[in-house]
XYZ file of C-alpha atoms in Angstrom:
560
model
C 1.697 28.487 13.460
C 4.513 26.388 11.782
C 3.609 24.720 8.622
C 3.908 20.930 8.573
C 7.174 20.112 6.605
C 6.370 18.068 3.174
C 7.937 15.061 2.957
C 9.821 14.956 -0.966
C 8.941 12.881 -3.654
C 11.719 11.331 -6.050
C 12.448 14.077 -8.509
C 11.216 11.610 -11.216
C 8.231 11.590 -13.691
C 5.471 8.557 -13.156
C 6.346 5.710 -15.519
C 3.331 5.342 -18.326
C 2.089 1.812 -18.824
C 2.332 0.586 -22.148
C -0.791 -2.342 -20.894
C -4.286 -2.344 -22.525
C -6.181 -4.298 -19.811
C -9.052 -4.709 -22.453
C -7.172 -7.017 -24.374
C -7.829 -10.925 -24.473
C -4.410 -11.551 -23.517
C -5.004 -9.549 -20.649
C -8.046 -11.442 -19.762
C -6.268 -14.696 -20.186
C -3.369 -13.512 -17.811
C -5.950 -12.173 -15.150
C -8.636 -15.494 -15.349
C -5.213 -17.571 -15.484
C -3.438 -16.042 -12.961
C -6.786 -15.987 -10.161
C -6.926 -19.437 -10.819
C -3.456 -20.214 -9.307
C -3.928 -17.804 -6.563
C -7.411 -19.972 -5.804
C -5.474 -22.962 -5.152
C -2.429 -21.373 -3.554
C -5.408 -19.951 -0.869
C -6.499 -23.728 -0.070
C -3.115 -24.816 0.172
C -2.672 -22.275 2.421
C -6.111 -23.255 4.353
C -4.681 -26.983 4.503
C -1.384 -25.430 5.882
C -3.344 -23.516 9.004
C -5.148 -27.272 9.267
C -1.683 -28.622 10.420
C -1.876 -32.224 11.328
C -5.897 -32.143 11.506
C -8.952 -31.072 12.769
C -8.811 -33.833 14.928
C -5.268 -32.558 16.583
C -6.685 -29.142 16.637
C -9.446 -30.557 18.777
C -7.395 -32.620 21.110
C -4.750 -29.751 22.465
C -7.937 -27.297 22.593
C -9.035 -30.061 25.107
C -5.908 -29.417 27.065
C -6.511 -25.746 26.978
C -3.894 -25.074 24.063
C -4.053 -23.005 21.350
C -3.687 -23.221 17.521
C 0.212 -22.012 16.719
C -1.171 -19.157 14.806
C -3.097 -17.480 17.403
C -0.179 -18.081 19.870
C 1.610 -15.807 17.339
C -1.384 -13.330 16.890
C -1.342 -13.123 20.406
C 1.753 -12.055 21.063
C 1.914 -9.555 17.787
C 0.888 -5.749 18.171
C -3.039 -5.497 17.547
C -3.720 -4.747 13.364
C -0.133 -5.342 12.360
C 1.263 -7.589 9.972
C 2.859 -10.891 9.773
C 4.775 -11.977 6.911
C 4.907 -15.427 6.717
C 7.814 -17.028 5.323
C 8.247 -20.538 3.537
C 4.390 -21.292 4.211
C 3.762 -23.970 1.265
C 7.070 -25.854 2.291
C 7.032 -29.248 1.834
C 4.985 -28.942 -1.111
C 4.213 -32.331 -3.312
C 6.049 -34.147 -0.405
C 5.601 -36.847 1.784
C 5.204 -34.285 4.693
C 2.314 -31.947 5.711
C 2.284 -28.373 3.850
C 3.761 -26.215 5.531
C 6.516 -28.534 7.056
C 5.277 -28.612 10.524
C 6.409 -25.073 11.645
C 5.348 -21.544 11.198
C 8.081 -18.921 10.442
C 7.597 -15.211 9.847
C 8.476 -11.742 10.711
C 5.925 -9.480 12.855
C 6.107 -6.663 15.141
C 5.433 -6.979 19.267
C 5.694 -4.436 21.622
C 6.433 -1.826 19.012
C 9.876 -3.982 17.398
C 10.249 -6.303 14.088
C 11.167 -9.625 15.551
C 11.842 -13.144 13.694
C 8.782 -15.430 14.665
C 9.476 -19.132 14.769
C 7.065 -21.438 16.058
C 6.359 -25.288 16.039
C 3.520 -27.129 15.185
C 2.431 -29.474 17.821
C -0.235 -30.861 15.504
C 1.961 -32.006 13.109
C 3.866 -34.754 14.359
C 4.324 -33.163 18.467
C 6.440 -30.790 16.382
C 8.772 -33.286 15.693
C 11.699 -31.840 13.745
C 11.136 -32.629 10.224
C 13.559 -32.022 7.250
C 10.928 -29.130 6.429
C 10.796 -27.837 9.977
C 14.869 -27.442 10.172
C 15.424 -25.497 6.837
C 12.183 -23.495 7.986
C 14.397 -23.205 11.813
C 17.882 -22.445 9.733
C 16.436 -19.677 7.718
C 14.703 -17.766 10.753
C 18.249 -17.899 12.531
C 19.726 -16.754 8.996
C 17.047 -14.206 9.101
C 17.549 -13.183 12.604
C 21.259 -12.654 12.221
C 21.594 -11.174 8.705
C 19.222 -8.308 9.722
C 20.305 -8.125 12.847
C 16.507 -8.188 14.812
C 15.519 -10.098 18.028
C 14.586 -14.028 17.783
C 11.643 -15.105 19.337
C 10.703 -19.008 19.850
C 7.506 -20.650 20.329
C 8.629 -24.247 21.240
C 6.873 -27.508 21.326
C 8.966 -30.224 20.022
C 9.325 -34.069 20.539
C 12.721 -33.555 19.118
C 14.214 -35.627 15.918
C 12.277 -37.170 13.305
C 12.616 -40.546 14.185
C 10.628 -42.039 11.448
C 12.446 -40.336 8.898
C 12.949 -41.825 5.679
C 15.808 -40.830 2.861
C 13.779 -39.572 0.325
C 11.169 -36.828 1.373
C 9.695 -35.194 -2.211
C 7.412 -37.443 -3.429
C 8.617 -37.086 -6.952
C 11.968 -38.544 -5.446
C 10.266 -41.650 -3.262
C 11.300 -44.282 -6.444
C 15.319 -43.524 -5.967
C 17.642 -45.554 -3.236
C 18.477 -44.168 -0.736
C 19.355 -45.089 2.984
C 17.037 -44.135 5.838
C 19.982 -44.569 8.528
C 22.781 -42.531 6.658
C 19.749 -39.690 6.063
C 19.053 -39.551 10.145
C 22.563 -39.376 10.453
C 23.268 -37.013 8.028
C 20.231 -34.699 9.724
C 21.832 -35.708 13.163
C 24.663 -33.812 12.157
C 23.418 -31.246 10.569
C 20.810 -30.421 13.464
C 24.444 -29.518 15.617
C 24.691 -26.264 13.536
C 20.967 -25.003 15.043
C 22.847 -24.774 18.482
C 25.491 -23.009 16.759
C 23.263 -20.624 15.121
C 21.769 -19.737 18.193
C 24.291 -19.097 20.103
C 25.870 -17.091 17.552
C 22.843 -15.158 17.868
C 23.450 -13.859 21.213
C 27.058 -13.505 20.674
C 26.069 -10.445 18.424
C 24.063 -8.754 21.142
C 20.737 -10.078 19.174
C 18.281 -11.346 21.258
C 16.811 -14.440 21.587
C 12.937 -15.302 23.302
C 11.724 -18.480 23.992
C 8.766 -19.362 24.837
C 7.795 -23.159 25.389
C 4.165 -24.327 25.077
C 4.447 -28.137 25.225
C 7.082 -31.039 25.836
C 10.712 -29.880 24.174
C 12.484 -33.628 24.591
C 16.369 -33.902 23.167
C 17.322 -31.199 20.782
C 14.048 -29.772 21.703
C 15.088 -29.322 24.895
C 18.056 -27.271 23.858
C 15.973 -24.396 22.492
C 15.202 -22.914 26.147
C 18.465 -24.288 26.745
C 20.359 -21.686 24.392
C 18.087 -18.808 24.543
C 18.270 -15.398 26.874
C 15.216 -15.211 28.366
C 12.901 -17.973 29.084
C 8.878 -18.318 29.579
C 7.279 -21.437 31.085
C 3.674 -22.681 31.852
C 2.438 -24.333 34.954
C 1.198 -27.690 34.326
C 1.848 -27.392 30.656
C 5.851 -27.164 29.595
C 8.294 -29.911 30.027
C 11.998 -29.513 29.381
C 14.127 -32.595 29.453
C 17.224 -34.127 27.728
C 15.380 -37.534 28.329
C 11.203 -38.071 28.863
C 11.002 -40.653 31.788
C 10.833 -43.624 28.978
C 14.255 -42.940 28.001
C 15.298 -42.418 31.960
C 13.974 -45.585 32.704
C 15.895 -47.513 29.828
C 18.905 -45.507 30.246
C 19.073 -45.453 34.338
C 16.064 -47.767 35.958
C 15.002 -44.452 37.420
C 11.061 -44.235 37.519
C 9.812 -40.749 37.219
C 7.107 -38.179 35.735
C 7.127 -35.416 33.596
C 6.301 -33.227 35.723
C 8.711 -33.896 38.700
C 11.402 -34.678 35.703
C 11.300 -31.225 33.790
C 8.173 -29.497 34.668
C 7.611 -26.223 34.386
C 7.506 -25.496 37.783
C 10.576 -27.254 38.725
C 12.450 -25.208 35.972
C 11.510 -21.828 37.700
C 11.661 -22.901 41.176
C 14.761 -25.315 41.144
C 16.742 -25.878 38.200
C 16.753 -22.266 37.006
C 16.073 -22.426 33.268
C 12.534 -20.622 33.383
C 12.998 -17.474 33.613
C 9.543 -16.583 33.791
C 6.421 -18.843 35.146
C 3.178 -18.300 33.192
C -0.218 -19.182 34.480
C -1.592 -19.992 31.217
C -0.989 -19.590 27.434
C -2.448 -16.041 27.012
C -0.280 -15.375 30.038
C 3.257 -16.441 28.283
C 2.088 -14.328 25.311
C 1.490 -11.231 27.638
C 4.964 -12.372 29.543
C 7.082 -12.471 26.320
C 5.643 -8.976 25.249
C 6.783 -7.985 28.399
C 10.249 -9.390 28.058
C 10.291 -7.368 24.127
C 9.744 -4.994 25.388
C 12.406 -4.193 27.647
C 14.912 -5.020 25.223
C 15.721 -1.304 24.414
C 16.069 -1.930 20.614
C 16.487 0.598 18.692
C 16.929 0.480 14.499
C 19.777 2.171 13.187
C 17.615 3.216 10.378
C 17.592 5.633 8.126
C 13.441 5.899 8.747
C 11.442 6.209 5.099
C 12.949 9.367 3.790
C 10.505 9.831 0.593
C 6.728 10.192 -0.092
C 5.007 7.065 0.279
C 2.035 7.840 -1.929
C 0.127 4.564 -3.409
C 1.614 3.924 -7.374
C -0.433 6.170 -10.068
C -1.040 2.523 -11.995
C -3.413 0.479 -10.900
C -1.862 -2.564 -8.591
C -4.660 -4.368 -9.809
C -3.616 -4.943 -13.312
C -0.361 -6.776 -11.984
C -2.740 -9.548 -12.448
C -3.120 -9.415 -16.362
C 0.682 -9.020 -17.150
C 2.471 -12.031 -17.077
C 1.637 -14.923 -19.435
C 1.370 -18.009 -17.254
C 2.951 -19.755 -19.853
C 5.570 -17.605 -20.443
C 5.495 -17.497 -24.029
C 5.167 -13.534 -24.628
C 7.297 -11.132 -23.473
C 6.446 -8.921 -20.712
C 8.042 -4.947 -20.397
C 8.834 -5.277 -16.636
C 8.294 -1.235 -16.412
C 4.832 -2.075 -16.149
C 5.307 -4.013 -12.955
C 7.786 -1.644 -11.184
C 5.587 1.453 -12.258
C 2.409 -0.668 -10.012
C 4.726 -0.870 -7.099
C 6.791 1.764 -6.148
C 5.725 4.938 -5.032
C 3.924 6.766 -7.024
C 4.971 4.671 -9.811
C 7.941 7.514 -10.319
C 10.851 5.677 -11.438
C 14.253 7.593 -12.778
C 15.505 5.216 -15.312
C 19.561 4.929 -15.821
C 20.686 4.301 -18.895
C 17.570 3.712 -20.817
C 18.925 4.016 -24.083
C 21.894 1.445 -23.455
C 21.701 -2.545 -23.221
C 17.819 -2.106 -22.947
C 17.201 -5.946 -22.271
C 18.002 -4.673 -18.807
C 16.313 -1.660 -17.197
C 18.018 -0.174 -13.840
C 16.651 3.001 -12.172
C 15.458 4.900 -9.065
C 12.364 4.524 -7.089
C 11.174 4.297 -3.794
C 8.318 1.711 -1.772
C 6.728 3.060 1.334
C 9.191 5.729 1.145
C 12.386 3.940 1.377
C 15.131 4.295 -1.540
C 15.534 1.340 -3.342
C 17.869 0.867 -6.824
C 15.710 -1.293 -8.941
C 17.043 -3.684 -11.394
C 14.534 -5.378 -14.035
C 14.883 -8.085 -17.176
C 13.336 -6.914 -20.738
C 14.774 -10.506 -22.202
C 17.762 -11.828 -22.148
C 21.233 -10.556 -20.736
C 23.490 -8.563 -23.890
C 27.113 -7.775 -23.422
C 25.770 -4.454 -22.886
C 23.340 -5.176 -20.442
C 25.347 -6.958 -18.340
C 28.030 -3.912 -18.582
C 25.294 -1.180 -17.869
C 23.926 -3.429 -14.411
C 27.118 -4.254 -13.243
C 27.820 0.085 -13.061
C 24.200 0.289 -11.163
C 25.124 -2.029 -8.446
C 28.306 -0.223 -8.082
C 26.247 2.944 -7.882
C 23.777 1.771 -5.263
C 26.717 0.269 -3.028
C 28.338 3.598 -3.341
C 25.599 5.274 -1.815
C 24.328 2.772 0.467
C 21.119 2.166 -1.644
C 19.420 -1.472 -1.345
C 19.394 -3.538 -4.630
C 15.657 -5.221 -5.514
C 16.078 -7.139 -8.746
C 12.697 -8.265 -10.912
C 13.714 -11.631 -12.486
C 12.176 -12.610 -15.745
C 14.992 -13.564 -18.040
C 15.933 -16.923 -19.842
C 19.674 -16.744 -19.103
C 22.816 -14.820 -21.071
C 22.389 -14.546 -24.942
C 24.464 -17.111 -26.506
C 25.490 -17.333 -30.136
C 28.889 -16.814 -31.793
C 28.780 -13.059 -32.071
C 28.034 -12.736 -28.875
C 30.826 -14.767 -27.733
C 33.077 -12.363 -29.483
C 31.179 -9.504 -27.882
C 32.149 -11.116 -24.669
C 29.313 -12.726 -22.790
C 31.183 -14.385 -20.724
C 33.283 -11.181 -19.254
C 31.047 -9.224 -19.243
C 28.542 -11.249 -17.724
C 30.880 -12.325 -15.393
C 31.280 -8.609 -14.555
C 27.983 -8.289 -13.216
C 28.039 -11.316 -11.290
C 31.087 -10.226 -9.635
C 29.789 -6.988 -8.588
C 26.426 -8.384 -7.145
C 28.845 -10.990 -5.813
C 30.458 -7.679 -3.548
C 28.071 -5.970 -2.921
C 26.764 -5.134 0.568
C 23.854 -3.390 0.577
C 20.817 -5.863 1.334
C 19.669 -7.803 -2.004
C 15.820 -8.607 -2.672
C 14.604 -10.725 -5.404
C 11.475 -11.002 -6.801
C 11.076 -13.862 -9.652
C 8.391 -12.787 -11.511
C 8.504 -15.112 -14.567
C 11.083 -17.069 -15.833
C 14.166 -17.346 -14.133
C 16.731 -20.007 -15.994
C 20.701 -20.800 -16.121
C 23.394 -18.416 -14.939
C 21.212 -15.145 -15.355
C 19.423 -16.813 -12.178
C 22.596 -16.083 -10.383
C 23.383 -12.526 -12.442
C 19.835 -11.495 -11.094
C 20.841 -12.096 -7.461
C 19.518 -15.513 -6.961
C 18.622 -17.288 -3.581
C 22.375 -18.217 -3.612
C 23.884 -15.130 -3.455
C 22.948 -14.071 0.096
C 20.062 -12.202 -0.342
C 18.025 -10.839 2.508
C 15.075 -12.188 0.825
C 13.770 -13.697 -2.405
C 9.870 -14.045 -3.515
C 8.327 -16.141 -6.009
C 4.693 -15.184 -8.411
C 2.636 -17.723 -9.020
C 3.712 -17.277 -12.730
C 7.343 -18.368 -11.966
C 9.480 -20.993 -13.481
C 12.963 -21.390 -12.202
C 15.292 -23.949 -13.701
C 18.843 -24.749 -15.345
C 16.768 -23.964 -18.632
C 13.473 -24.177 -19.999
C 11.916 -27.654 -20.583
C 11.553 -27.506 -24.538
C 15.422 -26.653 -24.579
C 16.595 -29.431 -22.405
C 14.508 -32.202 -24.040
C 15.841 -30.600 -27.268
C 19.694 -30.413 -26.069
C 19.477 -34.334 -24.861
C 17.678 -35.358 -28.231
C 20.659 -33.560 -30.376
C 23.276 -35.304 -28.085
C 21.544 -38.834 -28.349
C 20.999 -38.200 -32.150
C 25.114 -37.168 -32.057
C 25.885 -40.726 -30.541
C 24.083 -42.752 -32.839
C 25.573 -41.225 -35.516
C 29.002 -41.685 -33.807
C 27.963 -45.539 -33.336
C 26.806 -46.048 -36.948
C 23.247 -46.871 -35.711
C 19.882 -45.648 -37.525
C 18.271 -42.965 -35.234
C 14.367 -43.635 -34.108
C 12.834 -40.700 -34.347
C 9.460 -41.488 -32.959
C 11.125 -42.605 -29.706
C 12.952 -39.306 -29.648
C 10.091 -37.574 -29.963
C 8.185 -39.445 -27.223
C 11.193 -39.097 -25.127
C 11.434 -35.370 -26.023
C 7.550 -35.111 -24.782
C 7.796 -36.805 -21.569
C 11.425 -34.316 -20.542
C 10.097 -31.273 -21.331
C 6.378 -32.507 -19.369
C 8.479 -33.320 -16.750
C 11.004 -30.307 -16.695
C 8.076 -27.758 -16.619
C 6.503 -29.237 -13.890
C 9.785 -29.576 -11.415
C 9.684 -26.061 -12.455
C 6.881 -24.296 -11.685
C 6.537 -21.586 -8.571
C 4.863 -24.394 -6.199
C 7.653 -26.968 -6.595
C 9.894 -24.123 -5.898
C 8.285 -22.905 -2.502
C 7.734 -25.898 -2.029
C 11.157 -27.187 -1.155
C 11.917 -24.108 0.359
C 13.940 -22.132 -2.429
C 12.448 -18.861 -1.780
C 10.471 -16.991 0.899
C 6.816 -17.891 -0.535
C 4.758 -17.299 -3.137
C 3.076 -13.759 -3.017
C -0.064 -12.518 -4.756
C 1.312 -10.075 -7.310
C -1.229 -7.078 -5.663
C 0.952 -8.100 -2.431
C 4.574 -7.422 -3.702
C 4.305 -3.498 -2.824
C 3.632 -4.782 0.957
C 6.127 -7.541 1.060
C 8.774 -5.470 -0.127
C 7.982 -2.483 2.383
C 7.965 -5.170 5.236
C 11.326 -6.025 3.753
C 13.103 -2.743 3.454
C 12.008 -1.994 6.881
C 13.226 -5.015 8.305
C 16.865 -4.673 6.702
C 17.284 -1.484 8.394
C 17.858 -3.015 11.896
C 21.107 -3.313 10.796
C 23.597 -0.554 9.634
C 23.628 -0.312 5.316
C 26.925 -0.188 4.278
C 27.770 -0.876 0.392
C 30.800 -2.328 -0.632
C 33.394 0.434 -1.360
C 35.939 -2.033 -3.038
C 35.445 -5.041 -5.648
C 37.142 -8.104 -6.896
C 39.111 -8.174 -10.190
C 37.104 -7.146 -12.938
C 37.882 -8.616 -16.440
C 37.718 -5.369 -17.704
């Protein structure tokens, strides 16, 4: 008999946790922490909800079926779905979730980009919500290079848009016919987008469930392959309302840009379904004869679960931010084995770089002990180089309140140094994730690969707080710079204003802050339960592997 080959294990000891999860701060972080993942769960319940039980029940009548079993439908039975952007629209005027679903899930055995509307929110009107949640699954689609699959039902535009859409923002002017044409031509680049899409040899599914009216109707329009259902889809530039106004012509749906005309005469239906379970089956079909095939590399290490307990991820991170965290203790609860070889430990320790794997694939980690030194800008900028050398993806853990500042510091160079590292994350190739797992403020944001700087994905705790800079130091900066001008003027300075003043900006600054208000308007990929990061990221490192890793083999000037 031949003995089963071992896979390896990183030649690295286990990282030892330096957390006593018997300690009251613990149990504040943990109680703390469960609370915000409480709400975040019935947020997410009023998300499935849509537009309403009452919505729900009317398409049920018509035999249709809620947009998230359409997509468990078509998925491969007991595998995942990771939903992206699913609290947008947040503390808005709009429903949570935006009026779409987006996500990433495996059918007939290959990762494809889910995007699906919402016909109980609105007919799936396109929303502001609903087109960044449609531009990022493109951007997804195309910067991993994995097969886009539509589940239409759209009435098109937003017609009863209005300018503002936060609700924090509904008090400022703005104009409700420069916004719709302002989304007008923004909505052009979708059709872009998509055909882009096919230009790269990536394919594109569509399957419609429901009426897809104006830009709706381009969807099927651009896509490869198209599925439509008897008695159910209609496809038309123009319902018959809009005929009749435009032309006097008097016609139906059906006869206008039903299904069965789109198979049978006009050609765009590729595919006619009987029913919705029969699309489903249809487009797992059509996946299925795509002949995909990853590039790869597969996992290449041992995937065993981390020796530290992902459990305690829970206890670690002040919600308030106020004491620091070591961020070894959340790498060493989610990579593999919680073996991590460390580069440069002893040098610029406010940031920690080193080796580890997730689910057995590679990854260069990059984590924030405090704030950026001179030195620990100097020592990540050499790791990214490293990692694009040897076509390694980057995962940065952002907890950091920005660059050190200070006059020594200036002299130590700050601002070369750290513009050093932000020029080589700035070049480098290999795919970027980002995890914010506390605070992330000012330009170390960007140092720490931001959502700016292309990254193949970004995730948010509930802990988070991303902003210019924290909320006690802005009120603080304005107070010194009104307290400079009415010195300037000659005028007697109130201080109990100021200090009321002070109050309300930072009250204000930490809430526009906080991880919600974040997802919320769509800055990151979602909020994930810290015991969920290990899964995320796997999901993740997978996915990026349907396209070829190359690192960046040359840089831009360094200031060296």
């Amino acid at each position: 008999m031949t003995a089963t080959p071992t896979v390896p294990a990183l030649l690295a000891p286990p990282l030892r946790s330096s957390l006593d999860p018997r300690s009251p701060e613990f149990a504040e972080n943990r109680e703390e922490m469960l609370k915000r993942l409480e709400e975040i769960e019935s947020l997410l319940d009023e998300a499935e909800q849509g537009g309403g039980a009452h919505h729900h029940e009317r398409l049920a009548k018509r035999g249709k079926l809620p947009v998230r079993e359409r997509i468990a439908l078509a998925l491969d039975p007991d595998s995942p779905f990771l939903e992206i952007s699913s609290l947008a629209a947040y503390n808005s005027s709009y429903t949570i979730g935006g009026g779409a679903v987006l996500g990433i899930g495996v059918i007939a055995g290959v990762e494809c980009v889910i995007f699906a509307n919402d016909p109980t929110v609105l007919g799936g009107a396109l929303t502001p919500y609903v087109s960044k949640k449609w531009m990022r699954a493109l951007e997804i689609a195309r910067d991993n290079h994995m097969p886009y699959v539509s589940f239409v039902e759209s009435a098109g535009a937003d017609l009863r848009m209005r300018g503002a859409s936060r609700k924090k923002d509904q008090d400022e002017p703005s104009s409700p016919v420069s916004t719709r044409i302002e989304h007008f031509a923004e909505s052009g680049r979708f059709f872009y987008e998509m055909i882009e899409l096919s230009k790269l040899e990536i394919p594109t599914v569509c399957v419609v469930f429901g009426s897809s009216t104006a830009g709706g109707a381009y969807q099927p329009g651009l896509s490869d392959y198209n599925v439509v259902i008897k008695q159910q889809s209609k496809i038309f530039l123009a319902g018959p309302p809009l005929v009749k106004m435009a032309t006097g012509e008097d016609s139906d749906d059906e006869s206008l840009g039903g299904a069965q005309m789109h198979a049978d005469v006009s050609g765009l239906g590729e595919y006619l379904a009987e029913d919705e379970p029969d699309a489903l089956r249809l487009c797992r079909e059509i996946v299925s004869h795509l002949n995909w095939r990853k590039p790869g590399p597969a996992p290449s290490l041992r995937a065993d679960p981390p020796a530290l307990d992902p459990e305690e991820l829970l206890g670690i991170i002040d919600p308030e931010l106020r004491r620091p965290v070591e961020i070894r203790d959340v790498i060493g609860r989610i990579v593999d084995g919680s073996r991590f070889e460390e580069f440069k430990p002893r040098y610029g320790p406010t940031m920690v770089c080193g080796f580890g794997s997730i689910h057995g694939y590679p990854v260069g980690i990059l984590g924030n002990n405090g704030v950026i030194y001179p030195e620990s800008a100097e020592k990540a900028a050499h790791f990214v180089q490293l990692c694009n050398q040897i076509d390694m993806p980057l995962l940065f853990f952002q907890n950091l309140t920005g660059f050190i500042v200070g006059k020594d510091f200036e002299e130590a160079g700050i601002i070369k140094k750290g513009s050093q590292l932000i020029n080589a994350v700035t070049n480098s190739t290999v795919p970027h994730m980002t995890v914010i797992v506390g605070a992330s403020y000012g330009a170390g944001t960007y140092a720490m690969s931001g959502r700016a700087f292309n990254n193949r994905f970004t995730f948010i705790w509930p802990s988070a707080k991303i902003a210019v800079m924290g909320g006690k130091q802005i009120a603080g900066v304005m107070s010194i710079v009104r307290r400079g001008q009415a010195a300037r003027k000659g005028e007697p300075f109130d201080e109990e204003a100021d200090a009321q003043i002070r109050a309300a900006v930072e009250e204000a600054q930490e809430q526009g802050s906080v991880a919600l208000e974040a997802s919320g308007a769509i800055s990151d990929d979602g909020i994930l339960d810290p015991r969920d990061t290990r899964t995320a990221l796997g999901i993740c490192l997978s996915v990026v592997r349907n396209k070829p890793i190359e690192g960046a083999k040359g840089y831009g000037v360094f200031r060296l």
